[in-house]
XYZ file of C-alpha atoms in Angstrom:
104
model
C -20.607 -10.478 -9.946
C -18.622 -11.327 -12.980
C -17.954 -14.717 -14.408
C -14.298 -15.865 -13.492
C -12.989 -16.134 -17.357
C -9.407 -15.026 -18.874
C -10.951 -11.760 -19.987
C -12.051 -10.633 -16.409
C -8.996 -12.080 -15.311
C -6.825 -10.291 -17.605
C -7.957 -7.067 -17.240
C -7.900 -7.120 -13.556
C -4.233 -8.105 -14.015
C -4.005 -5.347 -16.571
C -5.039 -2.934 -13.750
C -2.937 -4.419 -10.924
C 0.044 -4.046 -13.215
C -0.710 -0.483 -14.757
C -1.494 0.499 -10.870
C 2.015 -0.373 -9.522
C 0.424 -3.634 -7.959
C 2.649 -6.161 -10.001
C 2.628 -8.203 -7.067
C -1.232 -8.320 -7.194
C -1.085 -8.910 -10.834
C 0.987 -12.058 -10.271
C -1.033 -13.709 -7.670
C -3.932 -13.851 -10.053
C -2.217 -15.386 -12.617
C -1.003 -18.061 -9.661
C -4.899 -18.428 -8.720
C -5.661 -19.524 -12.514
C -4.559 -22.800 -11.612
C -7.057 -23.318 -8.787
C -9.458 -22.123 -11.257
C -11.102 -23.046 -13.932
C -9.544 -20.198 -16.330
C -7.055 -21.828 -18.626
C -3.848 -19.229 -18.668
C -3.561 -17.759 -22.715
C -1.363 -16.256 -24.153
C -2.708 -12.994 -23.282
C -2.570 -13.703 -19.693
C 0.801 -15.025 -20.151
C 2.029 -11.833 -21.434
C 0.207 -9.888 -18.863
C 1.947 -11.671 -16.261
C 5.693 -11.445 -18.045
C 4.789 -7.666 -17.976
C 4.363 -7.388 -14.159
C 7.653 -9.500 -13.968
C 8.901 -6.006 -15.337
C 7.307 -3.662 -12.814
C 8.738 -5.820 -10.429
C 12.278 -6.260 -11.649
C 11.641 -9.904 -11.886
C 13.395 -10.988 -15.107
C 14.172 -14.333 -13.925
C 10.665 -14.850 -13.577
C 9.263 -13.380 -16.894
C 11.838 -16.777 -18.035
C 10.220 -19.015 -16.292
C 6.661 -18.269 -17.519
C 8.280 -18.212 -21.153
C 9.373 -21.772 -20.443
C 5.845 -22.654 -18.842
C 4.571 -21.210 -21.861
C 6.945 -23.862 -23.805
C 5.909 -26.596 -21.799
C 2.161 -25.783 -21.569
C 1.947 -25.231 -25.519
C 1.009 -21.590 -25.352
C 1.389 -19.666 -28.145
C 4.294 -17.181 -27.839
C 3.646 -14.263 -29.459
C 5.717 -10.975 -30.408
C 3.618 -9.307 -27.368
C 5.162 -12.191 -25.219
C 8.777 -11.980 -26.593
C 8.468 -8.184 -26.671
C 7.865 -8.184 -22.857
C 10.173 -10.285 -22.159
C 12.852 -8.745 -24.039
C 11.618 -5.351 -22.134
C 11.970 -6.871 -18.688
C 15.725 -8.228 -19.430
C 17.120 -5.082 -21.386
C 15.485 -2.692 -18.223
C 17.346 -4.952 -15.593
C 20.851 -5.382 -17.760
C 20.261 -8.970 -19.013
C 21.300 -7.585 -22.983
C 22.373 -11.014 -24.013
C 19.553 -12.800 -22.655
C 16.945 -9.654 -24.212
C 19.475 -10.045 -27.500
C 18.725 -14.083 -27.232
C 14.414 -13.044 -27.068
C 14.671 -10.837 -29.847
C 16.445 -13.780 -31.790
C 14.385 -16.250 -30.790
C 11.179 -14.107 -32.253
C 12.531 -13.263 -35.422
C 12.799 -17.201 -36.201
């Protein structure tokens, strides 16, 4: 099979997401941590993404604050997401606040 690394991992969360299977998606990214796969920024952003197939914006927060806490490099990807998942479930101000926050 293939080697568990944050490529393989990413792209299977890539597919999850793209298929509808945001739930699927996440739990991957949860199962990093009982793996040896650090979480990148890539994954991060993967994951924030499938917060917005699932109408999770409160989530795509947290993992920007794990991110934070973690020292992950956000990226405009990240904030981009992010932004997307807020503005698509009416959180303007905190999508406004993102946008902000990436320009700085």
């Amino acid at each position: 099979g293939l080697p568990l690394n944050a490529p393989v991992c990413g792209a299977a969360m890539s597919a999850c997401e793209k298929g509808g299977a945001w739930t699927s998606a996440l739990a991957i990214f949860s199962s990093l941590e009982r793996s040896a796969v650090e979480a990148n920024t890539i994954l991060y952003s993967t994951a924030v993404s499938a917060c917005g197939e699932g109408g999770n914006w409160a989530l795509a927060m947290e993992l920007l604050d794990a991110m934070a806490r973690t020292s992950v490099t956000r990226n405009v990807v990240t904030y981009n997401n992010a932004a997307g998942v807020c503005a698509a479930h009416g959180e303007w101000v905190q999508a406004l606040a993102l946008l902000d926050a990436m320009v700085v």
